[in-house]
Coordinates of C-alpha atoms in Angstrom, one line a residue:
Chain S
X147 CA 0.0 0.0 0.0
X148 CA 1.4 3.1 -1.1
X149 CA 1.1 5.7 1.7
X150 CA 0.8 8.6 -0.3
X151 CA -1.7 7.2 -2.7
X152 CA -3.5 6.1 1.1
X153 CA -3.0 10.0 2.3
X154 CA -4.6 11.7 -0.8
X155 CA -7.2 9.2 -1.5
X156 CA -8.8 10.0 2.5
X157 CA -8.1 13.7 2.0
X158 CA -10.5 13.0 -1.0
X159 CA -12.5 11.0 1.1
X160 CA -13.4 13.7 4.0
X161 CA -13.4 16.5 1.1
X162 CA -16.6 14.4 -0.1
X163 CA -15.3 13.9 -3.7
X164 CA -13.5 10.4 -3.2
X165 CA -14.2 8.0 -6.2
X166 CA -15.6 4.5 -5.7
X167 CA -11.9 3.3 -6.3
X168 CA -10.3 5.4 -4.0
X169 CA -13.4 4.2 -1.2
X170 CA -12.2 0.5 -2.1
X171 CA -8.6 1.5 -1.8
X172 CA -8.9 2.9 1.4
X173 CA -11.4 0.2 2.6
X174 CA -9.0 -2.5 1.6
X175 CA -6.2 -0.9 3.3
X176 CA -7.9 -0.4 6.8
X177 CA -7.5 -3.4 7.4
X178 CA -4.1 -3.0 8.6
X179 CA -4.1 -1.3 11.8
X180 CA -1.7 0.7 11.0
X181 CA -3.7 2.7 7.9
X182 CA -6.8 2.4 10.6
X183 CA -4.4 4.4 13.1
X184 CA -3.1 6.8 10.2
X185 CA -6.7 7.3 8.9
X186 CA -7.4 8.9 12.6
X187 CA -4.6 11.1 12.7
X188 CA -5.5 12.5 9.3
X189 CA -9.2 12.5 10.7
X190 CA -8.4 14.5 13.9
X191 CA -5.7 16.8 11.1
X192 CA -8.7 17.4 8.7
X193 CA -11.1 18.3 11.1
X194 CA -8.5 20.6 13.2
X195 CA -7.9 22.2 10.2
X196 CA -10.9 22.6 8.8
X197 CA -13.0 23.4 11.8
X198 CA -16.5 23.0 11.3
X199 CA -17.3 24.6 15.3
X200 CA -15.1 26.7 17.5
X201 CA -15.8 25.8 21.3
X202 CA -14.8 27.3 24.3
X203 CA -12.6 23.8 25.5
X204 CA -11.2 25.6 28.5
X205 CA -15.0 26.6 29.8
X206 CA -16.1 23.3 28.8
X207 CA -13.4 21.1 30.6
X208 CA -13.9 23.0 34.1
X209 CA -17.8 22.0 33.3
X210 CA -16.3 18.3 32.7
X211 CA -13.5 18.1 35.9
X212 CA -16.7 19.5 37.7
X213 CA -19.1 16.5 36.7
X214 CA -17.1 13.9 37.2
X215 CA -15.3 15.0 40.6
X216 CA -18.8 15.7 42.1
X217 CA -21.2 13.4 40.9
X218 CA -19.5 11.2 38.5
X219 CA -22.4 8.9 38.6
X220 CA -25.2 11.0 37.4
X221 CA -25.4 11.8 33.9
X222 CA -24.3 14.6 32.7
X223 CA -26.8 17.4 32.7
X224 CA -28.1 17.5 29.0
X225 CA -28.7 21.4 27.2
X226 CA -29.6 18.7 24.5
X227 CA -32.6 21.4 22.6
X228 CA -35.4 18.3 21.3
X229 CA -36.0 17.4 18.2
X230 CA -39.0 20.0 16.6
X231 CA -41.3 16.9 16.9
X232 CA -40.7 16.0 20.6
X233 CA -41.2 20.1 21.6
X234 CA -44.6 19.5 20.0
X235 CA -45.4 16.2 21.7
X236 CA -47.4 17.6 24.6
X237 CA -49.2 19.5 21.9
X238 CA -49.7 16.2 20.4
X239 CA -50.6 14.3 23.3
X240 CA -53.6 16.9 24.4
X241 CA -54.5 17.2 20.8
X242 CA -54.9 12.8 20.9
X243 CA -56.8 13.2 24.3
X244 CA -58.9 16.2 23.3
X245 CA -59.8 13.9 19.9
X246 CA -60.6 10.9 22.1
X247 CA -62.7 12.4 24.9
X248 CA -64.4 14.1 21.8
X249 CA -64.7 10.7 20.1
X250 CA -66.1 8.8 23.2
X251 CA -68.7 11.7 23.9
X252 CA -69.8 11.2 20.5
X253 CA -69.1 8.1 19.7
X254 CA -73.0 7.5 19.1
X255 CA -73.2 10.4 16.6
X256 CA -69.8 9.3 14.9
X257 CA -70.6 5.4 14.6
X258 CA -74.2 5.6 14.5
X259 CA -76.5 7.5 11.7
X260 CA -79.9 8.2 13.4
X261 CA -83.4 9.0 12.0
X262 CA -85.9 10.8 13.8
X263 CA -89.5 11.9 13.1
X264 CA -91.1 15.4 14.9
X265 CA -94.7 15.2 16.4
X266 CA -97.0 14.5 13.7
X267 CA -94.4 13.8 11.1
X268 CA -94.0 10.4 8.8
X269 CA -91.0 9.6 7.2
X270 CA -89.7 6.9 5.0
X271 CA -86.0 5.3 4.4
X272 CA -84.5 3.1 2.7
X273 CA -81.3 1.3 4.1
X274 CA -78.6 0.8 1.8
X275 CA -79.7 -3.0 1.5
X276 CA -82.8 -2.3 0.3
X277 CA -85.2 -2.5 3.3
X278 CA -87.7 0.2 3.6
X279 CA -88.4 1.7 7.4
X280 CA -91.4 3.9 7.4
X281 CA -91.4 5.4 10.4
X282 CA -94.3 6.9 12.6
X283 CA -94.4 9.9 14.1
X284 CA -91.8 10.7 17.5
X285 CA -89.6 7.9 16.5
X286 CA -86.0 7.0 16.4
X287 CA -83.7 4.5 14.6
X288 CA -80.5 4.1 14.8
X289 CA -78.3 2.0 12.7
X290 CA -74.4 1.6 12.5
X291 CA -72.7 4.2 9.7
X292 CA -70.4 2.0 9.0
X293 CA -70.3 -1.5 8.3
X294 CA -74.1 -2.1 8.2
X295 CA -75.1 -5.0 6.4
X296 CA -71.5 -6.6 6.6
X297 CA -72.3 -9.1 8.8
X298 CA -75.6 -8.7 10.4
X299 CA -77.9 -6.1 9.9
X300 CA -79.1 -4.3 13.8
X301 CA -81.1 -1.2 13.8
X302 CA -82.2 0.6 17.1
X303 CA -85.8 1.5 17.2
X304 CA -87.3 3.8 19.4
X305 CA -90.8 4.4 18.7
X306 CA -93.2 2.9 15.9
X307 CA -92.2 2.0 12.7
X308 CA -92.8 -0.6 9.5
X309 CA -90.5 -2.5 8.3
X310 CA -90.0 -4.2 4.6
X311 CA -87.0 -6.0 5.0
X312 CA -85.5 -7.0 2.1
X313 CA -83.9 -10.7 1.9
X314 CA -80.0 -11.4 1.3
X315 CA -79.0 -13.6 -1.4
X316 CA -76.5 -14.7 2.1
X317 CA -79.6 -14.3 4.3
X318 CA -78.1 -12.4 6.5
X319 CA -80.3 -11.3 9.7
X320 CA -81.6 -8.1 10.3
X321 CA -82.4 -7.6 14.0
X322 CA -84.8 -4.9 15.9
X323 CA -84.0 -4.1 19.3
X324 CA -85.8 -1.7 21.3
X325 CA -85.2 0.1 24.5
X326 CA -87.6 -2.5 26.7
X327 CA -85.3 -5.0 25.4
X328 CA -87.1 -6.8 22.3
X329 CA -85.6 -8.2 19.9
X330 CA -86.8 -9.3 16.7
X331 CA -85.3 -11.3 14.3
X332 CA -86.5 -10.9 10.8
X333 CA -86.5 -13.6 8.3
X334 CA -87.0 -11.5 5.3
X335 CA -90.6 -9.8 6.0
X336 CA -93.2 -7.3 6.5
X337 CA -93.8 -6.3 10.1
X338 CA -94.2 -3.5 12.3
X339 CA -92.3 -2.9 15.8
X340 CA -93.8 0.0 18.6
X341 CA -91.7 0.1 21.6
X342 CA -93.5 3.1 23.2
X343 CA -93.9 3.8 27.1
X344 CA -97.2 2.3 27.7
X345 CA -95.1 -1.5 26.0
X346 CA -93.8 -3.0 23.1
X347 CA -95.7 -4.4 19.9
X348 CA -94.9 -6.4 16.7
X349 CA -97.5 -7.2 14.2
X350 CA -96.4 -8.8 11.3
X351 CA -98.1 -9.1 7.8
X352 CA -95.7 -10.9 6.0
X353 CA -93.0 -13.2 6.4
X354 CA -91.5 -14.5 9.8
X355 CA -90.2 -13.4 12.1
X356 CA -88.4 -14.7 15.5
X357 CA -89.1 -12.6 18.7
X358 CA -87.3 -12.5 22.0
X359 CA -88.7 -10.9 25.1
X360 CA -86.2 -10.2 28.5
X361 CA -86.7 -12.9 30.6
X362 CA -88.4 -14.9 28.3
X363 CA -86.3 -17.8 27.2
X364 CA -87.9 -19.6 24.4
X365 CA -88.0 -17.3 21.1
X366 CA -90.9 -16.7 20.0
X367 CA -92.1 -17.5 16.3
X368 CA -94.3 -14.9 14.6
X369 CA -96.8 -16.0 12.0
X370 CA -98.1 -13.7 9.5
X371 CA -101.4 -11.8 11.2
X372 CA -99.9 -12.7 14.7
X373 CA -99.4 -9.7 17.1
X374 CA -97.5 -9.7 20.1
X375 CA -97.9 -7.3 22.9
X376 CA -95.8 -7.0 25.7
X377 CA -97.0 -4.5 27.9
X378 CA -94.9 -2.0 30.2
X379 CA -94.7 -5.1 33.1
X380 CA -93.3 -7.4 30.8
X381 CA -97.1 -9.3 29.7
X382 CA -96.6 -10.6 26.8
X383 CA -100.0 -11.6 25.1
X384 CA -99.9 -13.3 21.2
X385 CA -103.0 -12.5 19.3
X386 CA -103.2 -14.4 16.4
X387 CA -105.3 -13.9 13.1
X388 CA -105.6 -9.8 13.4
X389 CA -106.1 -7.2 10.9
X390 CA -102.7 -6.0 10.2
X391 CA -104.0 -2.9 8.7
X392 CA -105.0 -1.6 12.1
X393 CA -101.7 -1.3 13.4
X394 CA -100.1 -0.1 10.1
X395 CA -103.1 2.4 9.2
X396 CA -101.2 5.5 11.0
X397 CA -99.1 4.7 7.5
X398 CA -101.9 7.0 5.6
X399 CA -102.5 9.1 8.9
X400 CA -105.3 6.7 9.3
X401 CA -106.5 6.3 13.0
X402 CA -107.8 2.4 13.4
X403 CA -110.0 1.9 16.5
X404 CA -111.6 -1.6 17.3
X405 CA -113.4 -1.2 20.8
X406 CA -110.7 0.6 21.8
X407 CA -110.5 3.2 25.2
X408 CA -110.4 6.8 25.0
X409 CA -107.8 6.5 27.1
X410 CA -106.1 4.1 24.5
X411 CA -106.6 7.2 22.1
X412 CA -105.1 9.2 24.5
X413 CA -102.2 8.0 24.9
X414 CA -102.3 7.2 21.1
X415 CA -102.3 11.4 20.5
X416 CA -100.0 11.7 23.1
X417 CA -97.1 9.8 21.1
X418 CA -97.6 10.8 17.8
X419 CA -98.5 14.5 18.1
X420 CA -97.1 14.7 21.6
X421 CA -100.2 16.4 23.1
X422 CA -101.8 15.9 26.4
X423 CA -105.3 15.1 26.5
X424 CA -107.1 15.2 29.8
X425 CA -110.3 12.8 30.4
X426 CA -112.4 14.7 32.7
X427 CA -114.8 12.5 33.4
X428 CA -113.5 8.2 34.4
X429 CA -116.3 7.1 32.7
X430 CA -116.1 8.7 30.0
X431 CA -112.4 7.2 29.9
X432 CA -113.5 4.2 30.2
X433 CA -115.9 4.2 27.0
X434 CA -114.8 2.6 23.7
X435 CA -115.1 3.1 19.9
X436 CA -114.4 1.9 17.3
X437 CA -113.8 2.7 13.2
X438 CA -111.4 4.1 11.0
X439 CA -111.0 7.9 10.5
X440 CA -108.0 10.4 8.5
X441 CA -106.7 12.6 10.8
X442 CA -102.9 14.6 10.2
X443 CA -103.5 16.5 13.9
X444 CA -104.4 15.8 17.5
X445 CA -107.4 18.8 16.9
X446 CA -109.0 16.7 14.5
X447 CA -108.9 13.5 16.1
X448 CA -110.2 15.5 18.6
X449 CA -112.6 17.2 16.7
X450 CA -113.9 13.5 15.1
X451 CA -114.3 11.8 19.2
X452 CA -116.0 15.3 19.8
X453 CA -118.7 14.7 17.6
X454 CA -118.9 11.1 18.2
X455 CA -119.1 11.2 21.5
X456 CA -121.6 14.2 22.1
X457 CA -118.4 16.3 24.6
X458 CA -116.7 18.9 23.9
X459 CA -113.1 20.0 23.8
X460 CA -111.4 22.3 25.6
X461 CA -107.9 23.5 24.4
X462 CA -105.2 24.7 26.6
X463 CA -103.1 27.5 26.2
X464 CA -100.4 27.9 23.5
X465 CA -96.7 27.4 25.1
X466 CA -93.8 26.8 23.6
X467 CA -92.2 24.6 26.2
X468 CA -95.2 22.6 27.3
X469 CA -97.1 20.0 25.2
X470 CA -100.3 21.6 24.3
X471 CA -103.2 20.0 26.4
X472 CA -106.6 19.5 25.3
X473 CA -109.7 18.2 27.9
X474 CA -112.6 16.1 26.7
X475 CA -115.3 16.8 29.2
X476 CA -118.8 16.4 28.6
Chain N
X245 CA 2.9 10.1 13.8
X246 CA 0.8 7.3 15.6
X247 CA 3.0 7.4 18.6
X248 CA 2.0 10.9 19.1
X249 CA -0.2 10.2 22.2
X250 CA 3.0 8.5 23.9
X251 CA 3.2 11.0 26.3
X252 CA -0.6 10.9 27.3
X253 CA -0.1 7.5 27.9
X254 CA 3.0 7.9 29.9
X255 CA 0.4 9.9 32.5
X256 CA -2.0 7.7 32.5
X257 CA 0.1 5.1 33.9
X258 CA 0.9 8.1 37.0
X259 CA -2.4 10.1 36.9
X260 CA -5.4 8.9 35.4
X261 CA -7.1 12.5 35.7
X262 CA -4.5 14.0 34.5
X263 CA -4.4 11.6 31.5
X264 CA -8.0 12.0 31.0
X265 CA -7.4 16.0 31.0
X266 CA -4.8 16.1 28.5
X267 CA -6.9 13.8 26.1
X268 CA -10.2 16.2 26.9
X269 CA -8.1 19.4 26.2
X270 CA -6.0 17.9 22.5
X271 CA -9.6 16.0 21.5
X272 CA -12.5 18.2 22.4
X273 CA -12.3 20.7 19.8
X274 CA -11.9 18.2 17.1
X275 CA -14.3 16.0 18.3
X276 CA -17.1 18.3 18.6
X277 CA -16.5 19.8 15.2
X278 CA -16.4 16.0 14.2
X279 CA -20.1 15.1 15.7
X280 CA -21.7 18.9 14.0
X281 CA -20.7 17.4 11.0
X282 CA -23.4 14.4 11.8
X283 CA -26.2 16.2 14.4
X284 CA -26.0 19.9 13.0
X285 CA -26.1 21.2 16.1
X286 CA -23.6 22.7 18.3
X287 CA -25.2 22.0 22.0
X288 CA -25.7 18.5 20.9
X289 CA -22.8 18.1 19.3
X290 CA -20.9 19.9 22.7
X291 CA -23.1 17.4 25.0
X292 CA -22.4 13.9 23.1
X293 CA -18.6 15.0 23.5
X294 CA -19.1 15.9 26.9
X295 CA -20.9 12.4 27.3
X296 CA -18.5 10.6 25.8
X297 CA -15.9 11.7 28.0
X298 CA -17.5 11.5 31.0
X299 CA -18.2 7.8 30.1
X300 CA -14.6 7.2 29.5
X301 CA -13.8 8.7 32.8
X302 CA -16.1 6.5 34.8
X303 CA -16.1 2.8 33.3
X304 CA -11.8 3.3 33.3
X305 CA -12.4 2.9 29.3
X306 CA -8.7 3.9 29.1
X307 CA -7.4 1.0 30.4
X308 CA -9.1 -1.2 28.1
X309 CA -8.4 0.9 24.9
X310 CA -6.0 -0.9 22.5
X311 CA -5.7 1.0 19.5
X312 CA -4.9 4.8 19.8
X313 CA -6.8 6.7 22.1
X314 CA -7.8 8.8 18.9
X315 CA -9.1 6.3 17.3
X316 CA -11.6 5.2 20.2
X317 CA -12.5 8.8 20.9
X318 CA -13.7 9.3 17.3
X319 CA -15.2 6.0 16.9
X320 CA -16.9 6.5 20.2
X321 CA -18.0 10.3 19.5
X322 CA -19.3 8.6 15.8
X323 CA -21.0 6.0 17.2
X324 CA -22.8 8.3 19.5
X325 CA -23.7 11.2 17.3
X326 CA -25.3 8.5 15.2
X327 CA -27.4 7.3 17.8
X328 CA -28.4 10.5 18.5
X329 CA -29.6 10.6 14.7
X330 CA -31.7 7.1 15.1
X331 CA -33.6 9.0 17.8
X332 CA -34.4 11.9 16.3
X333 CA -35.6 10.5 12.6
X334 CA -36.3 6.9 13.9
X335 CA -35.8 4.0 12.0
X336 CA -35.2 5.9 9.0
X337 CA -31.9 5.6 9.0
X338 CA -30.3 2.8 7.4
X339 CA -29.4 0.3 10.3
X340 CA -25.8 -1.3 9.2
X341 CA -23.7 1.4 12.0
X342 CA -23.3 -0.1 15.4
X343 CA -25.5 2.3 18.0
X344 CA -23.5 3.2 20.4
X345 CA -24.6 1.7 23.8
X346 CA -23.5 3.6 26.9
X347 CA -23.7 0.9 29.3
X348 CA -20.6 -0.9 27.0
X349 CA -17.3 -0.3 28.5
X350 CA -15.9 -0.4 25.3
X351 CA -16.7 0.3 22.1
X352 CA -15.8 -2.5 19.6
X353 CA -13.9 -0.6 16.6
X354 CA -15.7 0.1 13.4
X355 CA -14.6 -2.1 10.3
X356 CA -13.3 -0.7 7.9
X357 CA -16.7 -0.5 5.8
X358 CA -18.6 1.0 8.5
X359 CA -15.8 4.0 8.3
X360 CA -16.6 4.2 5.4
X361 CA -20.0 4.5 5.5
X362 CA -20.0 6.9 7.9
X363 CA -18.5 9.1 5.4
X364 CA -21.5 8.4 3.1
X365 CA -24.2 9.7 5.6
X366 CA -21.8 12.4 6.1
X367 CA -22.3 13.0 2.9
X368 CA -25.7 12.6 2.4
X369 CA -26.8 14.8 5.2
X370 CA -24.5 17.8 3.1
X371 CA -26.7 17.1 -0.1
X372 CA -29.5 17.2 2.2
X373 CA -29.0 20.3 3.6
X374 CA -27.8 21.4 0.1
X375 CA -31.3 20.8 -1.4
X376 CA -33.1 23.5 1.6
X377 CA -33.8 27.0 -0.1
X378 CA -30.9 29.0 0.5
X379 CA -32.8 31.2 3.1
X380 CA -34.2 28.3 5.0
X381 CA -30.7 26.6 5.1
X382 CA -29.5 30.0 6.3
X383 CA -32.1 30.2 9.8
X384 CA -31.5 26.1 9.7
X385 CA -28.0 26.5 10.1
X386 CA -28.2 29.5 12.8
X387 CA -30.7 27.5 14.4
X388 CA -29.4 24.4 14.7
X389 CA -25.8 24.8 14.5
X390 CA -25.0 28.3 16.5
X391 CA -28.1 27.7 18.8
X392 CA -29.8 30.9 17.9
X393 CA -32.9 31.4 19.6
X394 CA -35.9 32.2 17.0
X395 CA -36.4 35.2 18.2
X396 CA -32.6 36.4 17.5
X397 CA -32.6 34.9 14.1
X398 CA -35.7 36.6 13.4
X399 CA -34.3 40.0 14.7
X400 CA -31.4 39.0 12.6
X401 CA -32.1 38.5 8.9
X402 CA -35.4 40.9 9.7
X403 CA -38.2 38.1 9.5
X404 CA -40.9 37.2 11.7
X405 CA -40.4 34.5 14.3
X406 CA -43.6 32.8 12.4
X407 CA -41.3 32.7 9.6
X408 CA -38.5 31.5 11.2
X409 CA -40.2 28.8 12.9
X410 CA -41.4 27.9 9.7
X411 CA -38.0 27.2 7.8
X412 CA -36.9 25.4 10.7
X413 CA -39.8 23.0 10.6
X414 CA -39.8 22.9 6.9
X415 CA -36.0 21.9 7.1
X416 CA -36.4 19.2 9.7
X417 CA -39.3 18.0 7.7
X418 CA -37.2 17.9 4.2
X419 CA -34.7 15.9 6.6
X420 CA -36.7 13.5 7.7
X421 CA -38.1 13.2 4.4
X422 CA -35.1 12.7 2.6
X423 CA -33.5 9.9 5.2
X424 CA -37.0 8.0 5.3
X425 CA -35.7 6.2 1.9
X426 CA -37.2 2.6 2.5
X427 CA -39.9 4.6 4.4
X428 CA -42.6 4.4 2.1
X429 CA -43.5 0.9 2.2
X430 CA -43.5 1.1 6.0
X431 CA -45.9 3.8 5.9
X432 CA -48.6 2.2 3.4
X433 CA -48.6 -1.2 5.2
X434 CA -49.2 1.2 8.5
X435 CA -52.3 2.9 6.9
X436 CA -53.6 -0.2 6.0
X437 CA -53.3 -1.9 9.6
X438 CA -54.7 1.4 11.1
X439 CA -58.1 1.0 8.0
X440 CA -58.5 -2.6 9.5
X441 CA -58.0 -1.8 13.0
X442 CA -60.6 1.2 13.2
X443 CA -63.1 -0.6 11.4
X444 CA -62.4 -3.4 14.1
X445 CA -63.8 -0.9 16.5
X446 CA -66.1 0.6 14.7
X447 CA -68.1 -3.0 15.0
X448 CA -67.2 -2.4 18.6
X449 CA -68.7 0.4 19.5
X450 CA -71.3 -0.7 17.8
X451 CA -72.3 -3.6 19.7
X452 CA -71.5 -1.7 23.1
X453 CA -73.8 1.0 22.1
X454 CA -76.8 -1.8 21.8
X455 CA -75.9 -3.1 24.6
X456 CA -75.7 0.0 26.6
X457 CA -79.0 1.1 25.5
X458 CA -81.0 -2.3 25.8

């Protein structure tokens, strides 16, 4: 190895403008450590030559002798400044927190897509597998916003609504659930689910479907015409054979009674239009009717018992927080 | 030439301080202009040298050194201001130099290859900084190098400390950028775990929200 040719070829080298031979040259001859030992001394010659930093070594050594006298065993204490990303990194870890306590707060808004229907209002969807929800008035459903359909199909209701559900070539379920914990499990149908206050109810007109009620182990198996009832105490009666059109008539803003209560009707207005009517009178509460009558307002299904029933009604004032109350009274 | 350390030596074998204080007053200079070369910064480069020595002090490292006490100090000041790189841009670097571990008494000398190679991110880093607009390079360099607070650059070269800021970000950005060559694939296999894993949840949540309202 020429020592020269070694010499010129790492001045080359530290210059940045060494070629690939030279970069073989000098790797090959490192291996002696003599060149290793030369190639440091024209290292420490380069860079004392060509001084990239000027430092203060007598202020620094007294800061050195200092440290390792006193407390040799500590580390040194670092004026290391951080790297631009770890200066931000509290920034970024309240940013992530903010972000999750905002996704956890509204989680249900972010995951979930929700439908909702005013006082008095009817509204139809269609889910993007084809089933049709029409939904009666003060109602909610809820459904996954992403990922529906992928596996199984769940909707949250919360109020009154028909359902058209459309069968998967994979026949892949679709489930209600509702706050009184029902759950119905649809088998490619035509049905309708209330889950209201006063109890839950499923009528179905086509199809199957497969019902569970809390505490109720055995599933139960609807049959076209069949409607279940489970009342606020957890009574669940099965009526088979019924006229599915009275329980899907508020579809047209049709009003279906068969011997049914005032009070029924009552609490009927009260849901939909979200009024309060006050019976005056027990028996009067206690009388029945029946037939089928249009009506788009609490006044005129009012207006319609009114005249039926020979009383009168008596409207309460206008507020804008409270529910408008009207009183049948003789 | 190589036996220019004899007398060091000579008071190590009396005076291990003074040994050590001879070697920290002949190296320190050239060691810390060394590291800039690598970190681009003069504190940093100041502290790993500091470190360095400090190390050397406590495990006794000079009694185990046998090649030149030169060579170990540069190899060890290398070895550390590369480390110091892998923390700051992560595993973008490429991952053939030894990281220099400061619990090891004593740092195994480079090959001859990783020399070498040193001299090729040395390079690198240069073309880097070569590629940064001349006035970003400019508050990059007072920045990081001279340890000039924003605020006196800005008063400096008559910017704005918004501005300032900004270079220096967009520097460190074009840095990171530049040294993250095998990055990419990393990064498009990590958006695709992070699609999977949030849709994972999202079936989660889900579930828990039925559940929490039934």
């Amino acid at each position: 190895m020429n020592y020269e040719l070694f010499c010129s070829s790492v001045q080359a080298l530290f210059e940045g403008r060494a070629t690939p031979l030279q970069r073989e040259l000098i790797e090959k001859a490192m291996h002696h450590p003599e060149y290793r030992e030369l190639y440091f001394t024209l290292l420490e010659a380069w860079e004392s030559q060509n001084p990239q930093l000027i430092v203060d070594t007598e202020s620094a050594f007294q800061q050195w002798r200092s440290h390792i006298l006193s407390s040799p065993d500590l580390p040194l204490k670092r004026t290391t400044i951080k790297p631009a990303y770890r200066q931000l990194l509290p920034i970024w870890a309240a940013a992530m927190v903010v972000l999750l306590a905002a996704g956890v707060f509204f989680r249900d808004q972010i995951f979930t897509r929700t439908y909702s229907t005013s006082y008095g209002e009817l509204k139809t969807v269609y889910l993007n597998d084809g089933t049709r929800v029409t939904m009666n008035a003060n109602s909610k459903l809820t459904l996954p916003r992403f990922g529906f359909g992928n596996k199984v199909r769940n909707v949250y209701l919360d109020g009154e609504a028909e359902f058209a559900v459309s069968h998967l070539k994979d026949a892949k379920p679709f489930m209600v659930y509702t706050p009184d914990n029902l759950e119905v499990k649809v088998l490619g149908t035509e049905f309708i689910v209330y889950s209201r206050k006063k109890g839950s109810k499923v009528a179905l007109s086509k199809g199957k479907v497969q019902l569970r009620v809390e505490n109720v182990e055995q599933p139960l198996v609807m049959e076209p015409g069949d409607v279940v009832t489970v009342s606020s105490e957890g009574e669940v009666i099965r009526e088979q054979n019924q006229p599915v059109e009275v329980h899907t008539a508020w579809k047209f803003h049709r009003f279906t009674f068969d011997n049914t209560r005032i009070s029924t009707i009552a609490d009927q207005l009260h849901d939909v239009f979200g009024v309060n009517v006050i019976i005056a009178d027990s028996a009067l509460a206690k009388r029945t009717i029946g037939g089928t009558f249009q009506a788009d307002s609490a006044e005129k299904v009012l207006q319609i018992l009114a005249d039926i029933l020979e009383v009168r009604v008596i409207p309460g004032p206008v507020s804008e927080q409270l529910p408008r109350t009207y009183t049948l009274t003789y | 030439m190589i036996d220019s350390e004899a007398l060091i030596r000579r008071s190590f074998e009396t005076d291990h301080l003074k040994g050590c204080a001879l070697l920290f007053k002949r190296y320190y200079q050239p060691l810390c202009s060394h590291a800039v070369r690598f970190v681009y910064s003069r504190a940093i480069a100041e502290d790993i040298v500091m470190e360095v020595f400090s190390r050397f002090w406590q495990n006794k490292t000079y009694q185990l050194v046998n090649t030149s006490y030169r060579a170990y100090l540069f190899t060890t000041v290398r070895n550390a201001a590369f480390a110091y790189l892998k923390t700051e841009f992560g595993k973008e670097l490429p991952d053939e130099q030894p990281i220099w571990d400061a619990s090891q008494e004593l740092v195994q000398p480079s090959t001859p290859h990783q020399l070498l190679q040193y001299h090729e991110l040395n390079d690198k880093i240069e073309q880097i900084l070569k590629t940064i607009p001349p006035q970003g390079q400019k508050v990059f360099i007072m920045s990081r190098f001279d340890g000039k607070k924003n605020q006196a650059i800005a008063d400096e070269l008559n910017l704005s400390v918004k501005t300032v800021e900004g270079h220096i970000t967009k520097a460190i950005s074009i840095f990171r950028r530049s040294l993250r060559e095998s990055g990419f694939i990393t990064s498009v296999a990590v958006i695709i775990g992070i699609t999977w894993v949030i849709s994972r949840v999202q079936e989660l949540f889900f579930s828990l929200l039925i559940l929490s309202q039934l």
